[in-house]
Amino acid sequence: MTDIITAPVLHSLNPATGEVVGSVPITPVREIPAMIQRAREAQREWRRMSLEDRAACLVRGGKVLVERADELGRLLTREMGKPLREGVGEVRGCGAWMEEETRDIAAALQPDHLEDERTISTVFHDPYGVCAAITPWNFPISMPHSLVIPALMAGNTVILKPSEETPLIAQAYVEVLSAFLPSDVLSIVHGADEQGKALVAGDVDIIAFTGSRETGKKILGSASGGLKRVILELGGKDPLVVLHDADIDKAARFAALNSFRNAGQVCVSTERIYVDERIAPEFEQALLRHAGELPVGAGEDESTRIGPMINLRQRDHVLSHVDDAVKKGAHVLGQGPSAQGNFLQPTVLTGVSHEMDIMREETFGPVACVMRFRNDDEAIALANDTPFGLGAAVFGEEEHAAQIGRQLDAGMIGINKGCGGAAGSPWVGAKQSGYGYHSSREGHRQFTQARVVSRSKPS
Ligand code: NAD
């Protein structure tokens, strides 16, 4: 529960200025069961519509998102802090991909036809019923979007519980889509953990969650009573391994961008950097140079590349990780993390070790932590020494890097690039970073119950 909730109203604060951007009413917990019931009734009709008709409703909403991208992108930036170009791009991206996305999901949900010598079967991919989608603040429209669209396309109705940090853009998103949907097919619950808990405990059939590992564990525990279906996309501690034969400047540029983008508040941010000791001094200097090319400021300022942290609590969490590291022997290279309000300067730490919190827990801030290794086996062991397993990257000669990449315990591994896969790949975390996944044919099918209908072949 955050300190910004004071009354039945949730104020959304601009992290750059502390000003109130707007407010929404907090949903009383006692109203949540009735909302779920309405969603259940609406689902009976929604599931009868064809995939094409469901897609057509969503595509209309997508067009409005594109038309209103500048306005809604500014709202997103004022509420969450990221640079305006990224805020507008996030809104436009959700709208612009809608047509292709719904087409891909419809293709993924077609029934499968199977037969052997004696039996003919059809595997249908049917909706579960009511889906609770619970989302974080760091990509406050694309995170809801990536759960809401596949859930709706599959014929579920959805109740979205967005982060209490970014309720306004989520409200706008739901209003845009709902204008083209039957009532109660998509609804929204505002509030923090209390509302999230009530939704998970309510009569929902599937829970799709993106957020921290700690919250994910609580949700899984609560959902286990009713054996509800759960999809969890959780936090990460992504390693970047820089091999001796890497293009040093390219690796350093990637390290800076991927450590500092969105002020480090990305689930697949580079949180740990392992560099071959033979090239470490040159890499560290290049990293420092690239870090200096990213101006920090308010997202609405044109020159800003790195916005503020979402709130003081997150800022202090990052500072406490840096403090702990420095106390245990890490060096701050160049400028330190000097904080002004919610703003943190990008920081490069060297000489870090696995005894430090900053190499073990998710930091979620603009800090690049560099540790040197002596040989490839040590690099692999260090990269895998974590309970997390979301993304990873390896920079080096292409074959060498690919061979190291295959040995990393992550769900998504980039070779001389970030971890995102080609269109149609799953977004998937290994180990404690995920439980289920989304995107891809298999990801879309997770929002459905498989049902096999079989008959005997005539003899
Ligand atoms: P969070 O876990 O604190 O909150 C996420 C959502 O869960 C919010 O809407 C919150 O109100 C709700 N919530 C909190 N406690 C709850 C409970 N007990 N029951 C039900 N709902 C509850 O995470 P956050 O700070 O909003 O987001 C940052 C985290 O999200 C980071 O760990 C980041 O790595 C992760 N993340 C993961 C991905 C991914 O794809 N794997 C993507 C984006 C963010």
Short mmCIF file of C-alpha atoms and ligand atoms in Angstrom, two decimals:
data_model
loop_
_atom_site.label_atom_id
_atom_site.label_comp_id
_atom_site.label_asym_id
_atom_site.label_seq_id
_atom_site.Cartn_x
_atom_site.Cartn_y
_atom_site.Cartn_z
CA MET A 1 0.00 0.00 0.00
CA THR A 2 1.58 3.31 -0.91
CA ASP A 3 1.56 6.52 1.04
CA ILE A 4 -0.23 8.34 -1.81
CA ILE A 5 -3.55 6.78 -0.84
CA THR A 6 -5.17 8.95 1.79
CA ALA A 7 -8.96 8.79 1.29
CA PRO A 8 -11.38 7.03 -1.04
CA VAL A 9 -9.56 8.85 -3.82
CA LEU A 10 -6.27 7.78 -5.37
CA HIS A 11 -4.10 10.73 -6.37
CA SER A 12 -1.66 10.17 -9.17
CA LEU A 13 1.52 12.19 -8.68
CA ASN A 14 3.94 13.46 -11.32
CA PRO A 15 7.25 11.86 -10.25
CA ALA A 16 9.20 14.76 -11.76
CA THR A 17 7.43 17.49 -9.79
CA GLY A 18 5.34 15.89 -7.06
CA GLU A 19 2.24 17.63 -8.45
CA VAL A 20 -1.10 15.85 -8.55
CA VAL A 21 -1.79 14.89 -12.19
CA GLY A 22 -5.30 13.66 -11.47
CA SER A 23 -7.35 11.35 -9.26
CA VAL A 24 -9.58 8.32 -9.52
CA PRO A 25 -11.99 6.86 -6.99
CA ILE A 26 -10.61 3.87 -5.11
CA THR A 27 -12.78 0.81 -5.69
CA PRO A 28 -14.28 -0.31 -2.36
CA VAL A 29 -13.23 -3.90 -1.72
CA ARG A 30 -16.82 -4.84 -0.93
CA GLU A 31 -17.84 -3.95 -4.51
CA ILE A 32 -15.38 -6.32 -6.15
CA PRO A 33 -17.48 -9.54 -5.89
CA ALA A 34 -20.39 -7.83 -7.69
CA MET A 35 -18.04 -6.59 -10.42
CA ILE A 36 -16.77 -10.13 -10.91
CA GLN A 37 -20.35 -11.37 -11.11
CA ARG A 38 -21.19 -8.79 -13.80
CA ALA A 39 -18.07 -9.79 -15.73
CA ARG A 40 -19.18 -13.42 -15.51
CA GLU A 41 -22.61 -12.62 -16.91
CA ALA A 42 -21.09 -10.52 -19.73
CA GLN A 43 -18.77 -13.41 -20.60
CA ARG A 44 -21.67 -15.63 -21.70
CA GLU A 45 -22.33 -13.39 -24.71
CA TRP A 46 -18.73 -12.36 -25.32
CA ARG A 47 -17.55 -15.96 -25.69
CA ARG A 48 -20.25 -16.61 -28.30
CA MET A 49 -18.88 -13.94 -30.59
CA SER A 50 -16.47 -15.14 -33.26
CA LEU A 51 -12.76 -14.43 -32.97
CA GLU A 52 -13.11 -12.11 -35.97
CA ASP A 53 -15.87 -10.09 -34.29
CA ARG A 54 -13.94 -9.84 -31.04
CA ALA A 55 -10.89 -8.68 -33.00
CA ALA A 56 -12.96 -6.08 -34.87
CA CYS A 57 -14.07 -4.48 -31.56
CA LEU A 58 -10.47 -4.29 -30.34
CA VAL A 59 -9.10 -2.95 -33.62
CA ARG A 60 -11.53 -0.03 -33.41
CA GLY A 61 -10.13 0.77 -29.97
CA GLY A 62 -6.60 0.44 -31.36
CA LYS A 63 -7.33 3.10 -33.98
CA VAL A 64 -8.41 5.53 -31.27
CA LEU A 65 -5.24 4.85 -29.30
CA VAL A 66 -3.21 5.79 -32.39
CA GLU A 67 -5.29 8.95 -32.99
CA ARG A 68 -4.90 10.01 -29.36
CA ALA A 69 -1.28 8.86 -28.92
CA ASP A 70 0.15 12.37 -28.43
CA GLU A 71 -2.40 13.31 -25.77
CA LEU A 72 -2.36 9.97 -23.93
CA GLY A 73 1.43 9.69 -24.25
CA ARG A 74 1.77 13.03 -22.48
CA LEU A 75 -0.53 11.82 -19.71
CA LEU A 76 1.57 8.65 -19.39
CA THR A 77 4.77 10.70 -19.12
CA ARG A 78 3.30 13.11 -16.59
CA GLU A 79 2.10 10.19 -14.48
CA MET A 80 5.05 7.84 -14.79
CA GLY A 81 8.01 10.07 -15.70
CA LYS A 82 9.55 8.47 -18.79
CA PRO A 83 10.69 10.68 -21.72
CA LEU A 84 7.77 11.97 -23.76
CA ARG A 85 8.94 10.25 -26.96
CA GLU A 86 8.81 6.90 -25.12
CA GLY A 87 5.45 7.67 -23.54
CA VAL A 88 3.88 8.55 -26.88
CA GLY A 89 5.60 5.56 -28.51
CA GLU A 90 4.18 3.21 -25.89
CA VAL A 91 0.59 4.35 -26.52
CA ARG A 92 0.99 4.42 -30.30
CA GLY A 93 2.63 0.98 -30.30
CA CYS A 94 -0.30 -0.61 -28.45
CA GLY A 95 -2.76 0.87 -30.93
CA ALA A 96 -0.74 0.33 -34.08
CA TRP A 97 -0.07 -3.36 -33.41
CA MET A 98 -3.65 -4.19 -32.53
CA GLU A 99 -4.64 -5.45 -35.95
CA GLU A 100 -1.62 -7.71 -36.39
CA GLU A 101 -1.77 -8.81 -32.77
CA THR A 102 -5.42 -9.83 -32.84
CA ARG A 103 -4.85 -11.65 -36.14
CA ASP A 104 -1.95 -13.62 -34.61
CA ILE A 105 -3.98 -14.46 -31.52
CA ALA A 106 -6.94 -15.60 -33.63
CA ALA A 107 -4.58 -17.88 -35.60
CA ALA A 108 -3.13 -19.29 -32.36
CA LEU A 109 -6.60 -20.14 -31.03
CA GLN A 110 -7.80 -22.14 -34.02
CA PRO A 111 -8.71 -25.72 -33.06
CA ASP A 112 -6.20 -28.48 -33.77
CA HIS A 113 -7.29 -31.56 -35.71
CA LEU A 114 -5.56 -34.83 -34.90
CA GLU A 115 -6.09 -38.41 -35.84
CA ASP A 116 -4.51 -41.84 -35.47
CA GLU A 117 -5.61 -45.26 -36.78
CA ARG A 118 -8.69 -45.38 -34.55
CA THR A 119 -9.59 -41.90 -33.33
CA ILE A 120 -10.27 -38.44 -34.72
CA SER A 121 -9.90 -35.58 -32.23
CA THR A 122 -10.40 -31.86 -32.22
CA VAL A 123 -8.63 -29.78 -29.60
CA PHE A 124 -10.59 -26.59 -28.89
CA HIS A 125 -9.11 -23.59 -27.09
CA ASP A 126 -11.98 -22.27 -25.01
CA PRO A 127 -12.08 -19.30 -22.63
CA TYR A 128 -11.77 -19.85 -18.89
CA GLY A 129 -14.33 -17.22 -17.89
CA VAL A 130 -13.28 -14.15 -15.91
CA CYS A 131 -9.64 -13.04 -15.96
CA ALA A 132 -8.10 -10.79 -13.32
CA ALA A 133 -5.18 -8.84 -14.87
CA ILE A 134 -2.89 -7.16 -12.33
CA THR A 135 -0.14 -4.92 -13.64
CA PRO A 136 2.85 -2.73 -12.67
CA TRP A 137 3.65 0.94 -13.38
CA ASN A 138 6.86 0.82 -15.41
CA PHE A 139 5.15 0.36 -18.82
CA PRO A 140 1.74 1.51 -17.65
CA ILE A 141 -0.14 0.95 -20.90
CA SER A 142 1.81 -1.80 -22.63
CA MET A 143 1.78 -4.07 -19.54
CA PRO A 144 -2.04 -4.00 -19.20
CA HIS A 145 -2.31 -4.30 -22.98
CA SER A 146 -0.17 -7.44 -23.18
CA LEU A 147 -2.51 -9.25 -20.77
CA VAL A 148 -5.88 -7.71 -21.61
CA ILE A 149 -5.78 -8.31 -25.38
CA PRO A 150 -4.99 -12.06 -25.40
CA ALA A 151 -7.43 -12.62 -22.52
CA LEU A 152 -10.27 -10.82 -24.33
CA MET A 153 -9.48 -12.38 -27.69
CA ALA A 154 -9.74 -15.82 -26.07
CA GLY A 155 -13.31 -14.99 -25.00
CA ASN A 156 -12.67 -14.19 -21.36
CA THR A 157 -13.93 -11.02 -19.77
CA VAL A 158 -11.30 -9.02 -17.91
CA ILE A 159 -11.07 -6.99 -14.74
CA LEU A 160 -7.89 -4.93 -14.79
CA LYS A 161 -6.19 -3.81 -11.56
CA PRO A 162 -3.46 -1.42 -12.68
CA SER A 163 -0.71 -0.13 -10.43
CA GLU A 164 -1.76 2.48 -7.90
CA GLU A 165 1.12 4.60 -9.25
CA THR A 166 -0.36 4.93 -12.76
CA PRO A 167 -4.17 4.75 -12.56
CA LEU A 168 -4.93 7.57 -15.01
CA ILE A 169 -3.40 6.12 -18.15
CA ALA A 170 -4.92 2.72 -17.30
CA GLN A 171 -8.34 4.36 -16.85
CA ALA A 172 -7.97 6.11 -20.22
CA TYR A 173 -6.95 2.82 -21.87
CA VAL A 174 -9.97 0.98 -20.48
CA GLU A 175 -12.31 3.81 -21.52
CA VAL A 176 -10.94 3.81 -25.08
CA LEU A 177 -11.37 0.05 -25.53
CA SER A 178 -14.64 -0.21 -23.63
CA ALA A 179 -16.32 2.24 -26.03
CA PHE A 180 -16.30 -0.61 -28.58
CA LEU A 181 -17.04 -3.51 -26.23
CA PRO A 182 -20.28 -4.74 -24.62
CA SER A 183 -20.71 -3.60 -21.00
CA ASP A 184 -18.66 -5.35 -18.33
CA VAL A 185 -16.45 -7.15 -20.85
CA LEU A 186 -13.54 -5.00 -19.66
CA SER A 187 -13.66 -3.19 -16.33
CA ILE A 188 -11.17 -1.65 -13.95
CA VAL A 189 -10.51 -1.79 -10.23
CA HIS A 190 -8.45 1.02 -8.70
CA GLY A 191 -6.41 0.69 -5.54
CA ALA A 192 -3.33 -1.05 -4.21
CA ASP A 193 -2.63 -4.43 -2.63
CA GLU A 194 -6.00 -4.66 -0.82
CA GLN A 195 -7.90 -4.46 -4.11
CA GLY A 196 -5.43 -6.83 -5.78
CA LYS A 197 -5.89 -9.39 -2.99
CA ALA A 198 -9.67 -9.14 -3.15
CA LEU A 199 -9.63 -9.74 -6.87
CA VAL A 200 -7.34 -12.76 -6.58
CA ALA A 201 -9.48 -14.18 -3.77
CA GLY A 202 -12.71 -13.51 -5.69
CA ASP A 203 -14.56 -15.81 -8.06
CA VAL A 204 -12.17 -15.34 -11.00
CA ASP A 205 -10.96 -18.20 -13.18
CA ILE A 206 -7.53 -17.03 -14.28
CA ILE A 207 -5.10 -14.50 -12.85
CA ALA A 208 -2.58 -12.88 -15.18
CA PHE A 209 -0.02 -10.91 -13.21
CA THR A 210 3.01 -8.84 -14.13
CA GLY A 211 5.01 -7.41 -11.25
CA SER A 212 7.54 -8.25 -8.57
CA ARG A 213 8.58 -11.72 -7.51
CA GLU A 214 7.39 -11.08 -3.94
CA THR A 215 3.85 -10.17 -5.04
CA GLY A 216 3.86 -13.06 -7.51
CA LYS A 217 4.51 -15.52 -4.69
CA LYS A 218 1.64 -14.11 -2.64
CA ILE A 219 -0.73 -14.35 -5.60
CA LEU A 220 0.29 -17.93 -6.31
CA GLY A 221 -0.30 -18.80 -2.65
CA SER A 222 -3.74 -17.24 -2.60
CA ALA A 223 -4.76 -18.74 -5.95
CA SER A 224 -3.74 -22.25 -4.92
CA GLY A 225 -6.83 -22.66 -2.70
CA GLY A 226 -9.14 -22.64 -5.71
CA LEU A 227 -6.50 -24.11 -8.06
CA LYS A 228 -7.03 -21.04 -10.22
CA ARG A 229 -4.96 -20.70 -13.37
CA VAL A 230 -2.08 -18.26 -12.86
CA ILE A 231 0.32 -16.59 -15.27
CA LEU A 232 3.16 -14.69 -13.57
CA GLU A 233 5.65 -12.41 -15.31
CA LEU A 234 8.06 -11.41 -12.54
CA GLY A 235 11.21 -9.44 -11.85
CA GLY A 236 14.71 -10.09 -13.11
CA LYS A 237 18.40 -9.60 -12.38
CA ASP A 238 19.60 -9.79 -15.96
CA PRO A 239 23.29 -10.42 -16.61
CA LEU A 240 25.33 -9.04 -19.50
CA VAL A 241 28.45 -11.07 -20.27
CA VAL A 242 31.15 -9.24 -22.25
CA LEU A 243 33.67 -11.69 -23.72
CA HIS A 244 37.29 -10.87 -24.59
CA ASP A 245 36.50 -10.87 -28.32
CA ALA A 246 33.54 -8.44 -28.04
CA ASP A 247 33.27 -5.16 -29.91
CA ILE A 248 34.00 -3.18 -26.75
CA ASP A 249 32.34 0.07 -27.71
CA LYS A 250 29.21 -1.67 -28.97
CA ALA A 251 28.99 -3.70 -25.75
CA ALA A 252 29.52 -0.60 -23.59
CA ARG A 253 26.88 1.35 -25.50
CA PHE A 254 24.39 -1.48 -25.02
CA ALA A 255 25.33 -1.73 -21.33
CA ALA A 256 24.64 1.98 -20.80
CA LEU A 257 21.35 2.03 -22.68
CA ASN A 258 20.05 -1.17 -21.17
CA SER A 259 21.10 -0.28 -17.62
CA PHE A 260 19.69 3.25 -17.71
CA ARG A 261 16.67 3.16 -20.03
CA ASN A 262 13.46 4.07 -18.19
CA ALA A 263 15.81 5.01 -15.30
CA GLY A 264 16.63 1.29 -14.97
CA GLN A 265 12.98 0.52 -14.23
CA VAL A 266 12.63 -2.24 -16.80
CA CYS A 267 12.18 -5.92 -15.95
CA VAL A 268 14.89 -6.79 -18.51
CA SER A 269 17.29 -4.00 -17.56
CA THR A 270 20.92 -5.03 -17.41
CA GLU A 271 21.40 -5.39 -13.64
CA ARG A 272 24.76 -7.19 -13.60
CA ILE A 273 27.69 -6.85 -16.01
CA TYR A 274 30.46 -9.47 -16.17
CA VAL A 275 33.44 -8.48 -18.28
CA ASP A 276 36.57 -10.40 -19.21
CA GLU A 277 39.44 -8.92 -17.17
CA ARG A 278 41.55 -8.55 -20.35
CA ILE A 279 39.25 -5.87 -21.73
CA ALA A 280 37.72 -4.57 -18.49
CA PRO A 281 39.57 -1.20 -18.17
CA GLU A 282 38.71 -0.22 -21.74
CA PHE A 283 35.09 -1.39 -21.35
CA GLU A 284 34.61 0.51 -18.09
CA GLN A 285 35.85 3.77 -19.60
CA ALA A 286 33.60 3.34 -22.65
CA LEU A 287 30.64 2.60 -20.38
CA LEU A 288 31.31 5.73 -18.36
CA ARG A 289 31.49 7.79 -21.57
CA HIS A 290 28.17 6.44 -22.82
CA ALA A 291 26.55 6.98 -19.41
CA GLY A 292 27.52 10.66 -19.67
CA GLU A 293 25.59 10.98 -22.93
CA LEU A 294 22.20 10.42 -21.27
CA PRO A 295 20.77 13.62 -19.79
CA VAL A 296 18.53 13.22 -16.75
CA GLY A 297 15.43 15.39 -16.43
CA ALA A 298 11.66 15.68 -16.55
CA GLY A 299 10.11 13.49 -19.22
CA GLU A 300 8.34 16.46 -20.82
CA ASP A 301 11.69 18.16 -21.46
CA GLU A 302 12.74 17.39 -25.08
CA SER A 303 16.41 16.75 -24.21
CA THR A 304 15.70 14.19 -21.46
CA ARG A 305 16.87 10.63 -22.01
CA ILE A 306 16.39 9.45 -18.41
CA GLY A 307 13.40 10.50 -16.35
CA PRO A 308 12.86 10.35 -12.58
CA MET A 309 12.37 7.31 -10.41
CA ILE A 310 8.69 6.52 -9.90
CA ASN A 311 8.73 7.62 -6.24
CA LEU A 312 10.98 8.34 -3.27
CA ARG A 313 10.65 4.81 -1.95
CA GLN A 314 12.10 3.40 -5.17
CA ARG A 315 14.81 6.07 -5.21
CA ASP A 316 15.81 5.20 -1.64
CA HIS A 317 15.81 1.49 -2.45
CA VAL A 318 18.37 2.15 -5.23
CA LEU A 319 20.48 4.40 -2.99
CA SER A 320 20.52 1.75 -0.26
CA HIS A 321 21.85 -0.81 -2.76
CA VAL A 322 24.63 1.61 -3.81
CA ASP A 323 25.48 2.37 -0.15
CA ASP A 324 25.66 -1.31 0.73
CA ALA A 325 27.93 -1.96 -2.29
CA VAL A 326 30.28 0.93 -1.47
CA LYS A 327 30.50 -0.16 2.18
CA LYS A 328 31.51 -3.63 0.97
CA GLY A 329 34.25 -2.30 -1.32
CA ALA A 330 32.68 -1.24 -4.65
CA HIS A 331 34.03 1.89 -6.41
CA VAL A 332 31.87 4.60 -7.92
CA LEU A 333 33.35 5.41 -11.31
CA GLY A 334 32.93 9.09 -12.23
CA GLN A 335 29.82 10.78 -10.93
CA GLY A 336 27.91 9.18 -8.03
CA PRO A 337 24.18 8.63 -7.84
CA SER A 338 23.54 12.20 -6.47
CA ALA A 339 19.80 12.43 -5.85
CA GLN A 340 17.60 15.49 -6.37
CA GLY A 341 13.97 14.80 -5.66
CA ASN A 342 13.15 11.57 -7.49
CA PHE A 343 15.99 12.06 -9.98
CA LEU A 344 19.09 9.87 -9.85
CA GLN A 345 22.20 10.36 -11.98
CA PRO A 346 23.20 7.20 -13.88
CA THR A 347 25.93 5.51 -11.89
CA VAL A 348 28.70 3.07 -12.80
CA LEU A 349 30.01 0.80 -10.03
CA THR A 350 33.10 -1.37 -10.42
CA GLY A 351 34.63 -3.93 -8.10
CA VAL A 352 31.23 -5.34 -7.13
CA SER A 353 30.81 -8.87 -5.77
CA HIS A 354 28.04 -11.35 -5.06
CA GLU A 355 28.20 -10.47 -1.36
CA MET A 356 26.47 -7.17 -2.20
CA ASP A 357 22.69 -6.68 -2.33
CA ILE A 358 23.12 -4.90 -5.66
CA MET A 359 24.26 -8.15 -7.30
CA ARG A 360 21.60 -10.33 -5.66
CA GLU A 361 18.31 -8.43 -5.42
CA GLU A 362 16.46 -6.53 -8.13
CA THR A 363 17.68 -2.90 -7.98
CA PHE A 364 15.36 -1.42 -10.64
CA GLY A 365 17.36 1.80 -10.93
CA PRO A 366 19.99 3.52 -13.13
CA VAL A 367 23.07 1.72 -11.84
CA ALA A 368 25.51 -0.30 -13.99
CA CYS A 369 27.47 -2.79 -11.86
CA VAL A 370 30.66 -4.22 -13.37
CA MET A 371 32.45 -7.33 -12.12
CA ARG A 372 35.51 -8.83 -13.84
CA PHE A 373 35.93 -12.55 -14.68
CA ARG A 374 38.99 -14.61 -15.55
CA ASN A 375 37.56 -17.21 -17.92
CA ASP A 376 34.31 -18.21 -19.62
CA ASP A 377 33.39 -20.90 -17.07
CA GLU A 378 33.59 -18.33 -14.30
CA ALA A 379 31.41 -15.93 -16.34
CA ILE A 380 28.72 -18.59 -16.80
CA ALA A 381 28.80 -19.55 -13.11
CA LEU A 382 28.48 -15.92 -12.02
CA ALA A 383 25.70 -15.12 -14.51
CA ASN A 384 23.72 -18.17 -13.31
CA ASP A 385 24.30 -17.50 -9.61
CA THR A 386 20.83 -15.98 -9.05
CA PRO A 387 17.30 -17.19 -8.39
CA PHE A 388 16.09 -14.94 -11.25
CA GLY A 389 16.11 -15.96 -14.91
CA LEU A 390 14.31 -13.43 -17.10
CA GLY A 391 16.68 -12.05 -19.79
CA ALA A 392 20.41 -12.15 -20.47
CA ALA A 393 22.81 -10.86 -23.10
CA VAL A 394 26.23 -11.97 -24.30
CA PHE A 395 28.54 -9.78 -26.37
CA GLY A 396 31.47 -11.36 -28.20
CA GLU A 397 32.43 -13.03 -31.47
CA GLU A 398 29.07 -14.32 -32.75
CA GLU A 399 29.68 -18.11 -32.42
CA HIS A 400 31.58 -17.78 -29.16
CA ALA A 401 28.82 -15.60 -27.67
CA ALA A 402 26.09 -17.98 -28.90
CA GLN A 403 27.86 -20.93 -27.29
CA ILE A 404 28.06 -19.09 -23.93
CA GLY A 405 24.48 -17.86 -24.30
CA ARG A 406 23.16 -21.44 -24.57
CA GLN A 407 24.55 -22.11 -21.08
CA LEU A 408 22.73 -19.25 -19.34
CA ASP A 409 19.69 -20.06 -17.19
CA ALA A 410 17.49 -17.29 -18.57
CA GLY A 411 14.23 -17.38 -20.52
CA MET A 412 15.40 -14.96 -23.22
CA ILE A 413 19.02 -14.53 -24.30
CA GLY A 414 20.33 -11.92 -26.74
CA ILE A 415 23.56 -12.45 -28.67
CA ASN A 416 25.18 -9.08 -29.34
CA LYS A 417 21.75 -7.53 -28.73
CA GLY A 418 18.98 -7.24 -26.15
CA CYS A 419 16.96 -10.28 -25.15
CA GLY A 420 13.72 -9.70 -27.11
CA GLY A 421 12.96 -12.42 -29.69
CA ALA A 422 11.61 -12.29 -33.25
CA ALA A 423 7.86 -11.73 -33.76
CA GLY A 424 6.01 -14.78 -32.49
CA SER A 425 8.58 -15.64 -29.79
CA PRO A 426 7.38 -16.06 -26.22
CA TRP A 427 8.11 -13.43 -23.57
CA VAL A 428 9.26 -15.87 -20.93
CA GLY A 429 11.09 -15.94 -17.64
CA ALA A 430 12.99 -18.95 -16.28
CA LYS A 431 13.47 -19.86 -12.60
CA GLN A 432 11.81 -17.35 -10.24
CA SER A 433 11.23 -14.75 -12.96
CA GLY A 434 8.22 -16.43 -14.42
CA TYR A 435 5.45 -18.94 -14.13
CA GLY A 436 3.84 -19.22 -17.49
CA TYR A 437 4.51 -16.61 -20.12
CA HIS A 438 2.87 -14.54 -22.80
CA SER A 439 3.03 -13.77 -26.52
CA SER A 440 3.60 -16.59 -29.04
CA ARG A 441 1.13 -19.34 -29.89
CA GLU A 442 1.68 -21.15 -26.58
CA GLY A 443 1.48 -17.88 -24.64
CA HIS A 444 -1.87 -16.96 -26.17
CA ARG A 445 -3.21 -20.43 -25.51
CA GLN A 446 -2.53 -20.02 -21.80
CA PHE A 447 -5.62 -17.83 -21.62
CA THR A 448 -7.69 -20.81 -22.73
CA GLN A 449 -8.76 -24.21 -21.48
CA ALA A 450 -7.89 -26.97 -23.94
CA ARG A 451 -10.84 -29.32 -24.58
CA VAL A 452 -10.43 -32.49 -26.59
CA VAL A 453 -13.47 -33.88 -28.39
CA SER A 454 -12.89 -37.30 -29.95
CA ARG A 455 -14.78 -39.87 -31.97
CA SER A 456 -13.91 -43.27 -33.36
CA LYS A 457 -13.07 -43.69 -36.98
CA PRO A 458 -15.55 -45.82 -38.85
CA SER A 459 -14.11 -49.33 -39.09
P1 NAD B 1 4.42 -4.93 -7.51
O1 NAD B 1 4.54 -6.40 -7.43
O2 NAD B 1 4.70 -4.12 -6.30
O3 NAD B 1 2.92 -4.52 -7.95
C1 NAD B 1 2.35 -5.00 -9.15
C2 NAD B 1 0.83 -4.96 -9.02
O4 NAD B 1 0.41 -5.88 -8.01
C3 NAD B 1 0.27 -3.60 -8.62
O5 NAD B 1 -0.91 -3.37 -9.36
C4 NAD B 1 -0.02 -3.79 -7.13
O6 NAD B 1 -1.03 -2.94 -6.64
C5 NAD B 1 -0.48 -5.23 -7.10
N1 NAD B 1 -0.35 -5.91 -5.81
C6 NAD B 1 0.50 -5.64 -4.80
N2 NAD B 1 0.36 -6.55 -3.80
C7 NAD B 1 -0.62 -7.42 -4.20
C8 NAD B 1 -1.19 -8.58 -3.62
N3 NAD B 1 -0.81 -9.07 -2.42
N4 NAD B 1 -2.15 -9.25 -4.32
C9 NAD B 1 -2.54 -8.81 -5.55
N5 NAD B 1 -2.02 -7.71 -6.14
C10 NAD B 1 -1.07 -7.01 -5.47
O7 NAD B 1 5.34 -4.46 -8.72
P2 NAD B 1 5.62 -2.99 -9.25
O8 NAD B 1 6.51 -2.28 -8.29
O9 NAD B 1 4.34 -2.35 -9.65
O10 NAD B 1 6.41 -3.30 -10.62
C11 NAD B 1 7.78 -3.55 -10.68
C12 NAD B 1 8.05 -5.04 -10.77
O11 NAD B 1 7.42 -5.58 -11.94
C13 NAD B 1 9.52 -5.36 -10.94
O12 NAD B 1 9.84 -6.47 -10.15
C14 NAD B 1 9.64 -5.72 -12.42
O13 NAD B 1 10.75 -6.53 -12.74
C15 NAD B 1 8.34 -6.41 -12.66
N6 NAD B 1 8.00 -6.46 -14.09
C16 NAD B 1 8.09 -7.66 -14.75
C17 NAD B 1 7.83 -7.72 -16.13
C18 NAD B 1 7.95 -9.01 -16.90
O14 NAD B 1 7.53 -9.05 -18.06
N7 NAD B 1 8.49 -10.08 -16.35
C19 NAD B 1 7.44 -6.56 -16.81
C20 NAD B 1 7.34 -5.36 -16.09
C21 NAD B 1 7.61 -5.32 -14.73
#
